[in-house]
PDB file of C-alpha atoms in Angstrom:
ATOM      1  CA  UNK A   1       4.250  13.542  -0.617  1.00 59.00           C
ATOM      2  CA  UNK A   2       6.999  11.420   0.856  1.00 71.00           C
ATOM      3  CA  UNK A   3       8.778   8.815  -1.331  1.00 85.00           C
ATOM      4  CA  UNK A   4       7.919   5.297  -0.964  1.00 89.00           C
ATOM      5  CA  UNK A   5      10.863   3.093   1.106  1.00 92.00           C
ATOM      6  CA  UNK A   6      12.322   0.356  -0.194  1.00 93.00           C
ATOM      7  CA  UNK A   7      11.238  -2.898   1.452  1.00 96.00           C
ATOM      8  CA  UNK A   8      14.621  -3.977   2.915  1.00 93.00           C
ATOM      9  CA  UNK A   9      15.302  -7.662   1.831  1.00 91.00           C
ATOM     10  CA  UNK A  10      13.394  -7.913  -0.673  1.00 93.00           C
ATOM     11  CA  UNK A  11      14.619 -10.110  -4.029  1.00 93.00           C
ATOM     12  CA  UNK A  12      13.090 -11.507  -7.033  1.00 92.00           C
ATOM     13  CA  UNK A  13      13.746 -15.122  -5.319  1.00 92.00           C
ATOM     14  CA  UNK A  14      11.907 -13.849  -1.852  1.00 94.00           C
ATOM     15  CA  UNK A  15       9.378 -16.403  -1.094  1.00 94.00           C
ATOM     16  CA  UNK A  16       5.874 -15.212  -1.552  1.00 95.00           C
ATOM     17  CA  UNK A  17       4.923 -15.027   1.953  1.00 96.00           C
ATOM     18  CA  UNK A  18       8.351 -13.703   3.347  1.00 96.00           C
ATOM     19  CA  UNK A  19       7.591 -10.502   0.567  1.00 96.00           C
ATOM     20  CA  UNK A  20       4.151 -10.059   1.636  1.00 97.00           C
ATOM     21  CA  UNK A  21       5.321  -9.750   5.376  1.00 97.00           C
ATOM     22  CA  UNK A  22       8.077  -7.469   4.607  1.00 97.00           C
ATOM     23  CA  UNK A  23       5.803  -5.205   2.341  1.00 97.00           C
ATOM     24  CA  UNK A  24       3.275  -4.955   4.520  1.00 98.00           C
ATOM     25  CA  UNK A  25       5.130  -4.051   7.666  1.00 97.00           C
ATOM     26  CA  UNK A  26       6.905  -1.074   5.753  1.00 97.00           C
ATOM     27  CA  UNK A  27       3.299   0.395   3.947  1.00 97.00           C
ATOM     28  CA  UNK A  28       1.717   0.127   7.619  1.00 97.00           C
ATOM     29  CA  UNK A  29       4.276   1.874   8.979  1.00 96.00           C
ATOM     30  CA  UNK A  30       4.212   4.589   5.866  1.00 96.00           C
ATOM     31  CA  UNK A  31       0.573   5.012   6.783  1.00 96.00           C
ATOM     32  CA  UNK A  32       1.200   5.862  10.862  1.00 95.00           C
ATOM     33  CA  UNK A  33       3.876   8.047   9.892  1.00 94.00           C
ATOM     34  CA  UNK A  34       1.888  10.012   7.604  1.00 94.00           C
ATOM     35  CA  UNK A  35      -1.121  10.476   9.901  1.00 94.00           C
ATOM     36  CA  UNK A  36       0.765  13.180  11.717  1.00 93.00           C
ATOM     37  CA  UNK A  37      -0.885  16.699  11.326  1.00 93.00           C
ATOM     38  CA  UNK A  38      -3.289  15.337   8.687  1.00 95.00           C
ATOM     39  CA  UNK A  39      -5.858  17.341  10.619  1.00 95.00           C
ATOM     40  CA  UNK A  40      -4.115  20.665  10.232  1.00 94.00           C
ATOM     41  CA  UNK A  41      -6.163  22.329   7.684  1.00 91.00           C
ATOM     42  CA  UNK A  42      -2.789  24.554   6.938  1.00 89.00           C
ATOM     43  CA  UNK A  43      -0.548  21.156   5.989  1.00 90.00           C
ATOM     44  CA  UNK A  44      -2.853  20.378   2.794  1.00 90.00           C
ATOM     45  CA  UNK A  45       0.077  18.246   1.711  1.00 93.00           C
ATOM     46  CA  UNK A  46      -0.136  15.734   4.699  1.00 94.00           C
ATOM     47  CA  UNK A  47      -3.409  14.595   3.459  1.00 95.00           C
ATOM     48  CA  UNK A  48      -2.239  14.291   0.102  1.00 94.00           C
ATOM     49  CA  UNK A  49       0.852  12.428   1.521  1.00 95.00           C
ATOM     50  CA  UNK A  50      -1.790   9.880   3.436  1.00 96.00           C
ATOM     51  CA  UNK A  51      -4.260   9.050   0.893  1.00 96.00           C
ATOM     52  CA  UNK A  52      -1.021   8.236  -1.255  1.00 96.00           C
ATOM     53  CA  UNK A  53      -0.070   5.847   1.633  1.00 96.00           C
ATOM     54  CA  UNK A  54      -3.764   4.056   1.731  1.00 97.00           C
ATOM     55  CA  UNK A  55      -3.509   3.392  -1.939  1.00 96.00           C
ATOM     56  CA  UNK A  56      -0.257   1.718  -1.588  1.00 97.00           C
ATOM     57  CA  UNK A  57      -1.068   0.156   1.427  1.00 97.00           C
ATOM     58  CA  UNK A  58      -4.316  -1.150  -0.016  1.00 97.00           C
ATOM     59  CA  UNK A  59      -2.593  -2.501  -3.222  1.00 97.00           C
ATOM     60  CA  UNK A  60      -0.286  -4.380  -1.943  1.00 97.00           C
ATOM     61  CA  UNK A  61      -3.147  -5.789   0.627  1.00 97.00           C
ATOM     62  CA  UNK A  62      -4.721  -7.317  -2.762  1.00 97.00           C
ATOM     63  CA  UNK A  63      -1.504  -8.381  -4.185  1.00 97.00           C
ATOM     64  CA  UNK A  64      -0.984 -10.762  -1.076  1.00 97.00           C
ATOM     65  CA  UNK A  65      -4.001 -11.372  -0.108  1.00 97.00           C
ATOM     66  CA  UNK A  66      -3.883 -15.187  -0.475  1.00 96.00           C
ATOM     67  CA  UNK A  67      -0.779 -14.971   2.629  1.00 97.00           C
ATOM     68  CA  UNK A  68      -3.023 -13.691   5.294  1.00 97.00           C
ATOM     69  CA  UNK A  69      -5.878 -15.140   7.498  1.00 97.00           C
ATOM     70  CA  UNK A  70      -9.320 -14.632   5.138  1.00 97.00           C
ATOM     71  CA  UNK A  71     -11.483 -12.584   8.140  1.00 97.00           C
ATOM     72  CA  UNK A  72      -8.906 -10.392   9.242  1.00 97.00           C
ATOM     73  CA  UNK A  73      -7.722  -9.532   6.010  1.00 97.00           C
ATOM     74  CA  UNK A  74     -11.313  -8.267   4.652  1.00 97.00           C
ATOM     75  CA  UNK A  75     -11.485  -6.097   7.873  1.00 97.00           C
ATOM     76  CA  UNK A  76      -7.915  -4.514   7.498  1.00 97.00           C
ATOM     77  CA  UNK A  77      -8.920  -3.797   4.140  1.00 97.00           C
ATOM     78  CA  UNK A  78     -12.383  -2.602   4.485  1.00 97.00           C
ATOM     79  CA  UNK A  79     -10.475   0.252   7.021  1.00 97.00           C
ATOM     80  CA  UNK A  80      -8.165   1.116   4.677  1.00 97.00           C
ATOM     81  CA  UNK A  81     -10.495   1.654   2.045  1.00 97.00           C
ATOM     82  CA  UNK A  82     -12.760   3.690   4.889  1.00 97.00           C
ATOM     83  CA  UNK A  83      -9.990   5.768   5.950  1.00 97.00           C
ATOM     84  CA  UNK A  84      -9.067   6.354   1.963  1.00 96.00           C
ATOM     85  CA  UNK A  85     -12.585   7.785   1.431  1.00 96.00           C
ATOM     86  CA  UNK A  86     -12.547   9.832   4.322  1.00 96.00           C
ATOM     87  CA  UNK A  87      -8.989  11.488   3.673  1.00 96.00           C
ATOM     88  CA  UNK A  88     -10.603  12.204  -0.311  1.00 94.00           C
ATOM     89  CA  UNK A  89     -13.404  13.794   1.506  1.00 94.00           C
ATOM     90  CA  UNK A  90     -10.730  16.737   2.973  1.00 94.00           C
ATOM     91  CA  UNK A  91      -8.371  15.950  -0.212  1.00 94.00           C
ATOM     92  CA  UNK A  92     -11.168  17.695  -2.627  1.00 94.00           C
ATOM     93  CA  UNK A  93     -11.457  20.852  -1.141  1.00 93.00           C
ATOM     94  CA  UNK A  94      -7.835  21.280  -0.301  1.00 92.00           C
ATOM     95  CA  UNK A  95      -7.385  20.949  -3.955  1.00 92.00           C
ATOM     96  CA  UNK A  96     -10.427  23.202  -5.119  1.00 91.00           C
ATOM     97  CA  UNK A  97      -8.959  26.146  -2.245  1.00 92.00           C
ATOM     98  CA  UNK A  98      -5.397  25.438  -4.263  1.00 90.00           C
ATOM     99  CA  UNK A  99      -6.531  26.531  -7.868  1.00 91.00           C
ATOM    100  CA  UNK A 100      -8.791  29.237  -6.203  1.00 88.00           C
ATOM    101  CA  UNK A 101      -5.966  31.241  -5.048  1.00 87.00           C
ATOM    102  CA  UNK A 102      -4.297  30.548  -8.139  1.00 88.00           C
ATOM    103  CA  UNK A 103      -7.246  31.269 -10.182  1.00 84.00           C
ATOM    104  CA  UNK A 104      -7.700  34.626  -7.843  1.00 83.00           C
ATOM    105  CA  UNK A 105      -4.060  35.784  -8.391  1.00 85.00           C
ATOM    106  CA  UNK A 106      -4.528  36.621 -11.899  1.00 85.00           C
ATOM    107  CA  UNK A 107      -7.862  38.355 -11.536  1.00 82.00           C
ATOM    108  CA  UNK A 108      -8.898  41.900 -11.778  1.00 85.00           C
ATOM    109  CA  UNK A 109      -9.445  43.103  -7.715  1.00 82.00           C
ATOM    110  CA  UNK A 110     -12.755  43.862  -8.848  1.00 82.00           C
ATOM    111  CA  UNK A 111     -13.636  40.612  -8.979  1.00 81.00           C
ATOM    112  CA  UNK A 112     -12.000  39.429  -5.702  1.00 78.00           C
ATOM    113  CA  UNK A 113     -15.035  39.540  -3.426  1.00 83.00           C
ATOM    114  CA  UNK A 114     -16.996  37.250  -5.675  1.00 84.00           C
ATOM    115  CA  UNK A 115     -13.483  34.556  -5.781  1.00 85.00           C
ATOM    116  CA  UNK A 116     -14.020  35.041  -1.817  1.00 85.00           C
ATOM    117  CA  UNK A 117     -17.753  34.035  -1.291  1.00 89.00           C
ATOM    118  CA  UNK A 118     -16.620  30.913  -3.691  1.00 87.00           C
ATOM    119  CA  UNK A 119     -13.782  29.994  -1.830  1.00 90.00           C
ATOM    120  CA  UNK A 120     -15.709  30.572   1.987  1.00 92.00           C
ATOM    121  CA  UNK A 121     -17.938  28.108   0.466  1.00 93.00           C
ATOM    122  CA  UNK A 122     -15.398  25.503  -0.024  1.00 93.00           C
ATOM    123  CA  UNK A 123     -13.446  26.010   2.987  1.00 93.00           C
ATOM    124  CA  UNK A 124     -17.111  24.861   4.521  1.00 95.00           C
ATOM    125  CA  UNK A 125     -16.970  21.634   2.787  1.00 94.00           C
ATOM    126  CA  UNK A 126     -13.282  21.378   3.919  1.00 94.00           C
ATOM    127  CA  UNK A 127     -13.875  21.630   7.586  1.00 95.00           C
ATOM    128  CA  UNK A 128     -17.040  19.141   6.919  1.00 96.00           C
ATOM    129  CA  UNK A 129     -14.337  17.099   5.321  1.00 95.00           C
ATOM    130  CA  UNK A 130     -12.111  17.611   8.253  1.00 96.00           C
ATOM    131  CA  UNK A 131     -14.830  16.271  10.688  1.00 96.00           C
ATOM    132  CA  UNK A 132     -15.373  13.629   8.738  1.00 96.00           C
ATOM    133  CA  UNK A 133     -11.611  12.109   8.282  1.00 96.00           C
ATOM    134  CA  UNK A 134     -11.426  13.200  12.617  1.00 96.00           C
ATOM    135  CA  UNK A 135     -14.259  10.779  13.175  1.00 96.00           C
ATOM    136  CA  UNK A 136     -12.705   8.175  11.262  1.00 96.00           C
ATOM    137  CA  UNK A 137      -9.444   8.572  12.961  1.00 95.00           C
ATOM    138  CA  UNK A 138     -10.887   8.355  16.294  1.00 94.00           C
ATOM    139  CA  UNK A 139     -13.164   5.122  15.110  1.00 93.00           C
ATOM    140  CA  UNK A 140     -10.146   3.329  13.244  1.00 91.00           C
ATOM    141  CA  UNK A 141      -7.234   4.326  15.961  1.00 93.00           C
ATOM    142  CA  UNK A 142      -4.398   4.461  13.631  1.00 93.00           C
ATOM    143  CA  UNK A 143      -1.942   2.893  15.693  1.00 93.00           C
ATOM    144  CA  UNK A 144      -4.605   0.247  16.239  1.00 95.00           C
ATOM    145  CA  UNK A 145      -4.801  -0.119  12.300  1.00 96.00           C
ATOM    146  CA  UNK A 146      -1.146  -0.689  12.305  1.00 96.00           C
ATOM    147  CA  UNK A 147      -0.892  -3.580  14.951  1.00 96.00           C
ATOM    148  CA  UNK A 148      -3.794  -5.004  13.568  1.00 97.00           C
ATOM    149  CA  UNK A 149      -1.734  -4.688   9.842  1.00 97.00           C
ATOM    150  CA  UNK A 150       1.912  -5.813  11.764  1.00 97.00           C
ATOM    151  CA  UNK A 151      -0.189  -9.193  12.844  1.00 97.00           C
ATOM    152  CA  UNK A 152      -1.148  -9.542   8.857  1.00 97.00           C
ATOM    153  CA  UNK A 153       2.241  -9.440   8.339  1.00 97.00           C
ATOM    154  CA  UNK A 154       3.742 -12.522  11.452  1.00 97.00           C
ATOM    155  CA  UNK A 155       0.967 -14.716   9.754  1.00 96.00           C
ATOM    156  CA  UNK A 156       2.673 -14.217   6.399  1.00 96.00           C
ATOM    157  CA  UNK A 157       6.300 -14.580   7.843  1.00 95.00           C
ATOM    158  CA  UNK A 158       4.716 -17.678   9.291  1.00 94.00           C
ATOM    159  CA  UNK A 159       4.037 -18.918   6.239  1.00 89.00           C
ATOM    160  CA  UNK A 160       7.293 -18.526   4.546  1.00 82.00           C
ATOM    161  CA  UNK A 161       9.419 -21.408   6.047  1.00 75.00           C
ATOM    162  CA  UNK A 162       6.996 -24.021   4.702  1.00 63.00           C
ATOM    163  CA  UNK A 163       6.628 -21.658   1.896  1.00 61.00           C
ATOM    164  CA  UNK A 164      10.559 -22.195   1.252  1.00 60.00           C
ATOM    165  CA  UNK A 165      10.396 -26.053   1.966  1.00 56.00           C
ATOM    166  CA  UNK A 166       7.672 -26.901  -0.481  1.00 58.00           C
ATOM    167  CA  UNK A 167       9.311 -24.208  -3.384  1.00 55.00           C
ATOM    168  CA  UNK A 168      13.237 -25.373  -2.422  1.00 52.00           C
ATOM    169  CA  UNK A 169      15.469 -22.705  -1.126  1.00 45.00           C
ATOM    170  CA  UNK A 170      15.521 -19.328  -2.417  1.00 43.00           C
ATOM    171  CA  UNK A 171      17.806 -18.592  -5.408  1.00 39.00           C
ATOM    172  CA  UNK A 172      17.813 -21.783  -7.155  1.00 36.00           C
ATOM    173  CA  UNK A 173      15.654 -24.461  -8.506  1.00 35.00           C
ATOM    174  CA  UNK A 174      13.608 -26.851  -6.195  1.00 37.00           C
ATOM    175  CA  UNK A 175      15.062 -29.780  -5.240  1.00 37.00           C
ATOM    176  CA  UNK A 176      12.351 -32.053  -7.200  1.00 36.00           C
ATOM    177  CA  UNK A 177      13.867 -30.604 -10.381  1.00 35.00           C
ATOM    178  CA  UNK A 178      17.162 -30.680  -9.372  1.00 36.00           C
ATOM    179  CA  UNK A 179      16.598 -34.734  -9.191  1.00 37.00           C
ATOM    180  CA  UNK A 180      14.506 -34.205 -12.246  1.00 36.00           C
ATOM    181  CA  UNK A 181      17.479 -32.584 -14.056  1.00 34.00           C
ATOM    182  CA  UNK A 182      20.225 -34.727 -12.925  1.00 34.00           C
ATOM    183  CA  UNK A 183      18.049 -37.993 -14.325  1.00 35.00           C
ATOM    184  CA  UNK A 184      17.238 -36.475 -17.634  1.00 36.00           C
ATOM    185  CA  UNK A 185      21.344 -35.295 -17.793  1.00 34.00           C
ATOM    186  CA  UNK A 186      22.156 -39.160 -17.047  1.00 40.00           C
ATOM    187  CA  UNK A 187      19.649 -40.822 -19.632  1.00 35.00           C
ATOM    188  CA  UNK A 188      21.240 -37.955 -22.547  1.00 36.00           C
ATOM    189  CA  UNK A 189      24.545 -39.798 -21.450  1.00 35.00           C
ATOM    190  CA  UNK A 190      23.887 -42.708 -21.635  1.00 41.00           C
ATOM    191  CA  UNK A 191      21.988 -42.439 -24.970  1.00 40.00           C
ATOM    192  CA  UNK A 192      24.398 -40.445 -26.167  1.00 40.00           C
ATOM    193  CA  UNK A 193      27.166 -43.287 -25.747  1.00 40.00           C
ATOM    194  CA  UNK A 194      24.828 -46.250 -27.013  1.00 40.00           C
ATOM    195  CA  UNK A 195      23.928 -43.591 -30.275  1.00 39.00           C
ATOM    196  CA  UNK A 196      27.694 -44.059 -30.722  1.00 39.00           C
ATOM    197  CA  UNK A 197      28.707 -47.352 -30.036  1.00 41.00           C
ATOM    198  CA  UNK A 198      25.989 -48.279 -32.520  1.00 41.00           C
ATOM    199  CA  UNK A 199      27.403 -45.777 -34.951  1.00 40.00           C
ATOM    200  CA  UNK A 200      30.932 -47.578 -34.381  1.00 36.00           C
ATOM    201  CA  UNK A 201      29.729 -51.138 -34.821  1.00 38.00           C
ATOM    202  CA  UNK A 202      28.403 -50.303 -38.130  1.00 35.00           C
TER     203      UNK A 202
END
């Protein structure tokens, strides 16, 4: 299962938006890396490695959801929650044919043809499962997925300059409070002095 990348820029102070763009653009691109050879029944860990990628991909989908457009939002999400189910439709198996062959290994070999029959029958749901995810890939058109999840991302970026002008620029305080701060500063002052000007008069 590869690692996932850091998202290059980002900072506590990132605008909202500008972090949902960035995020997005890096899971998306997780995802279409990871559907290479994810139909290769012999690469079991590919799948693995792509149903992580959906899950991240779809979290961070919910995180930001409020920074993309409403309709195309629920559809990139309802396709990355279809191509999650399909990938844990070949995901089971794999997994079942893994402890079989561990579970086999420490056997008697008298009881190795009945481990076989077990494990044929799995390797039947696995190529089921294999059909299954190959249908979805061919509906979804992974590199489609991914344009469709880059435009997600320019209508967040979008967002992020009026983002920034309404919050006040990134790493300090908006300018509102700034104003705010400097007013309540001068009337402590000035308070201050009167507090002790009265204090000398008496």
């Amino acid at each position: 299962m590869a690692k996932a990348q850091p998202i290059p820029g980002l900072r506590a102070d990132t605008p909202y938006a500008a972090a949902a763009a960035a995020t997005v653009r890096v899971r998306a691109a997780e995802l279409a890396a990871a559907a290479e050879g994810v139909l290769d029944t012999d690469r079991a860990a590919r799948v693995h490695g792509m149903r992580v990628a959906t899950r991240r991909l779809r979290a961070v989908l919910e995180i930001y959801a409020p920074c993309f457009p409403a309709d195309d939002f629920r559809a990139a999400l309802r396709d990355v929650k279809r191509l999650a189910d399909a990938l844990g439709a070949r995901r089971d198996p794999d997994v079942q044919l893994e402890g079989l062959e561990r579970f086999a290994a420490a056997l008697p070999a008298a009881d190795g043809p009945g481990v076989r029959a077990f494990a044929d029958a799995v390797r039947a749901d696995q190529r089921a499962g294999n059909a299954v995810l190959a249908e979805t890939l061919a509906h979804l058109d992974v590199d489609g997925l991914r344009a469709r999840l880059d435009a997600l991302a320019d209508a967040a970026q979008a967002r992020a300059p009026a983002e920034r002008d309404a919050e006040g620029a990134p790493g300090g305080p908006p300018a509102a409070a700034d104003d705010d701060a400097a007013t309540a500063a001068d009337t402590a002052t000035d308070d201050d002095a009167a507090a002790a000007g009265d204090g000398a008069a008496a």
